[in-house]
Amino acid sequence: MSLAKGIAFVAHRGQVDRVGAEYIDHPGRVAERFDPLTDSVSAAAGWLHDVLEDTSVTVQELLEAGVLPEIVEVVQLITRTPDVADDEYFARIRRHPVARRVKIADIDDNSAPWRVRRLGYEEQVRLAEKYRHAREALDGE
């Protein structure tokens, strides 16, 4: 888990979220929802869940750094790519229990009232709809 945390800290260095806070706090909050002793794959994936999507880090670099393939698989499933439609994206995550738990933790953190209320009204409405749709898609057809 410390490997995943270290990679996340380096990869997200200098990034800020929508309200200007240090970005690394978000993957940290996602990761801390999982016990690193009993659910280490989820905890590590929590740290890394945005690395492929939001930084220049590649799958190959994660594997070469020693990240376990099962963790990389979860991170890949959670990573949005333009060639995968939303329905397929959520269906893939829904079929993988660990990816589903990590994605739900991600959505929970992104939609936390204390975070959302710091945004403008239009952004709050847009995100509420986005996350409502994501939760429905992860719950099933």
Tab-separated table of C-alpha atoms in Angstrom:
chain	number	residue	atom	x	y	z
A	1	MET	CA	0.000	0.000	0.000
A	2	SER	CA	2.835	2.409	0.695
A	3	LEU	CA	4.036	1.862	-2.885
A	4	ALA	CA	0.623	2.939	-4.228
A	5	LYS	CA	0.533	5.936	-1.895
A	6	GLY	CA	4.029	7.006	-2.961
A	7	ILE	CA	3.185	6.708	-6.658
A	8	ALA	CA	-0.014	8.711	-6.140
A	9	PHE	CA	1.842	11.477	-4.277
A	10	VAL	CA	4.444	11.811	-7.036
A	11	ALA	CA	1.955	11.497	-9.907
A	12	HIS	CA	-0.512	14.058	-8.507
A	13	ARG	CA	2.139	16.511	-7.268
A	14	GLY	CA	1.028	20.080	-7.959
A	15	GLN	CA	-2.527	19.133	-8.974
A	16	VAL	CA	-5.497	20.828	-7.344
A	17	ASP	CA	-9.178	19.893	-7.322
A	18	ARG	CA	-12.179	21.975	-8.497
A	19	VAL	CA	-12.036	24.209	-5.425
A	20	GLY	CA	-8.260	24.630	-5.370
A	21	ALA	CA	-7.442	22.079	-2.645
A	22	GLU	CA	-4.513	19.677	-2.958
A	23	TYR	CA	-5.689	16.904	-5.278
A	24	ILE	CA	-3.857	14.127	-3.390
A	25	ASP	CA	-6.321	14.541	-0.521
A	26	HIS	CA	-9.048	12.974	-2.697
A	27	PRO	CA	-7.306	9.626	-3.397
A	28	GLY	CA	-6.218	9.615	0.239
A	29	ARG	CA	-9.815	9.855	1.430
A	30	VAL	CA	-10.885	7.136	-1.037
A	31	ALA	CA	-8.064	4.825	0.105
A	32	GLU	CA	-8.728	5.334	3.812
A	33	ARG	CA	-12.236	3.901	3.413
A	34	PHE	CA	-10.557	0.483	3.139
A	35	ASP	CA	-8.557	-1.374	5.770
A	36	PRO	CA	-5.014	-1.707	4.409
A	37	LEU	CA	-4.528	-4.966	6.315
A	38	THR	CA	-7.706	-6.790	5.318
A	39	ASP	CA	-8.489	-5.067	2.003
A	40	SER	CA	-5.102	-3.977	0.698
A	41	VAL	CA	-6.057	-4.235	-2.994
A	42	SER	CA	-8.952	-1.798	-2.514
A	43	ALA	CA	-6.829	0.555	-0.399
A	44	ALA	CA	-4.017	0.604	-2.973
A	45	ALA	CA	-6.492	1.039	-5.836
A	46	GLY	CA	-8.033	3.920	-3.906
A	47	TRP	CA	-4.689	5.707	-3.892
A	48	LEU	CA	-4.145	4.996	-7.588
A	49	HIS	CA	-7.681	5.270	-8.980
A	50	ASP	CA	-7.067	8.537	-10.873
A	51	VAL	CA	-3.397	8.068	-11.776
A	52	LEU	CA	-3.939	6.630	-15.261
A	53	GLU	CA	-6.724	9.067	-16.118
A	54	ASP	CA	-5.290	12.298	-14.722
A	55	THR	CA	-1.505	11.946	-14.988
A	56	SER	CA	1.094	10.711	-17.475
A	57	VAL	CA	1.635	7.449	-15.566
A	58	THR	CA	0.994	4.344	-17.700
A	59	VAL	CA	-0.130	0.804	-16.927
A	60	GLN	CA	3.322	-0.451	-17.848
A	61	GLU	CA	4.975	1.984	-15.435
A	62	LEU	CA	2.712	0.838	-12.596
A	63	LEU	CA	3.593	-2.794	-13.273
A	64	GLU	CA	7.314	-2.021	-13.603
A	65	ALA	CA	7.186	-0.129	-10.295
A	66	GLY	CA	5.939	-3.311	-8.633
A	67	VAL	CA	2.228	-2.594	-8.337
A	68	LEU	CA	0.434	-5.946	-8.222
A	69	PRO	CA	-1.460	-6.871	-11.408
A	70	GLU	CA	-4.747	-7.225	-9.501
A	71	ILE	CA	-4.418	-3.611	-8.305
A	72	VAL	CA	-3.551	-2.389	-11.813
A	73	GLU	CA	-6.605	-4.252	-13.148
A	74	VAL	CA	-8.882	-2.340	-10.756
A	75	VAL	CA	-7.272	0.987	-11.656
A	76	GLN	CA	-7.679	0.225	-15.366
A	77	LEU	CA	-11.349	-0.646	-14.921
A	78	ILE	CA	-12.000	2.637	-13.099
A	79	THR	CA	-10.083	4.700	-15.668
A	80	ARG	CA	-12.354	6.366	-18.205
A	81	THR	CA	-11.262	6.246	-21.839
A	82	PRO	CA	-12.968	7.928	-24.792
A	83	ASP	CA	-13.437	4.628	-26.643
A	84	VAL	CA	-15.666	3.098	-23.922
A	85	ALA	CA	-19.291	4.255	-23.646
A	86	ASP	CA	-20.678	5.064	-20.192
A	87	ASP	CA	-22.936	2.007	-20.137
A	88	GLU	CA	-20.052	-0.363	-20.856
A	89	TYR	CA	-17.732	1.514	-18.469
A	90	PHE	CA	-20.145	1.073	-15.551
A	91	ALA	CA	-21.035	-2.516	-16.547
A	92	ARG	CA	-17.342	-3.497	-16.413
A	93	ILE	CA	-16.951	-1.937	-12.979
A	94	ARG	CA	-20.204	-3.484	-11.734
A	95	ARG	CA	-18.943	-6.979	-12.634
A	96	HIS	CA	-15.745	-6.543	-10.561
A	97	PRO	CA	-16.500	-6.340	-6.809
A	98	VAL	CA	-13.300	-4.509	-5.834
A	99	ALA	CA	-13.534	-1.997	-8.691
A	100	ARG	CA	-17.175	-1.390	-7.781
A	101	ARG	CA	-16.340	-0.702	-4.117
A	102	VAL	CA	-13.501	1.670	-5.048
A	103	LYS	CA	-15.629	3.515	-7.621
A	104	ILE	CA	-18.443	3.929	-5.090
A	105	ALA	CA	-15.928	5.301	-2.565
A	106	ASP	CA	-14.703	7.707	-5.281
A	107	ILE	CA	-18.258	8.853	-6.034
A	108	ASP	CA	-19.047	9.214	-2.319
A	109	ASP	CA	-16.025	11.461	-1.824
A	110	ASN	CA	-16.667	13.492	-4.974
A	111	SER	CA	-20.302	14.044	-4.006
A	112	ALA	CA	-19.744	14.695	-0.292
A	113	PRO	CA	-21.887	17.694	0.712
A	114	TRP	CA	-18.946	19.494	2.340
A	115	ARG	CA	-17.125	19.395	-1.036
A	116	VAL	CA	-20.048	20.064	-3.352
A	117	ARG	CA	-21.346	23.121	-1.478
A	118	ARG	CA	-18.041	24.877	-2.237
A	119	LEU	CA	-18.907	24.856	-5.958
A	120	GLY	CA	-21.188	27.129	-7.978
A	121	TYR	CA	-24.849	26.223	-8.319
A	122	GLU	CA	-24.652	25.045	-11.955
A	123	GLU	CA	-21.691	22.817	-11.158
A	124	GLN	CA	-23.539	21.390	-8.144
A	125	VAL	CA	-26.545	20.523	-10.326
A	126	ARG	CA	-24.345	19.007	-13.070
A	127	LEU	CA	-22.404	16.868	-10.588
A	128	ALA	CA	-25.545	15.766	-8.733
A	129	GLU	CA	-26.946	14.400	-12.002
A	130	LYS	CA	-23.620	12.835	-13.007
A	131	TYR	CA	-23.207	11.010	-9.702
A	132	ARG	CA	-26.901	9.982	-9.537
A	133	HIS	CA	-26.494	8.350	-12.943
A	134	ALA	CA	-23.223	6.676	-11.882
A	135	ARG	CA	-24.784	5.226	-8.708
A	136	GLU	CA	-27.748	3.876	-10.674
A	137	ALA	CA	-25.417	2.337	-13.265
A	138	LEU	CA	-23.335	0.662	-10.564
A	139	ASP	CA	-26.430	-0.707	-8.832
A	140	GLY	CA	-27.511	-2.666	-11.903
A	141	GLU	CA	-29.389	-2.544	-15.142
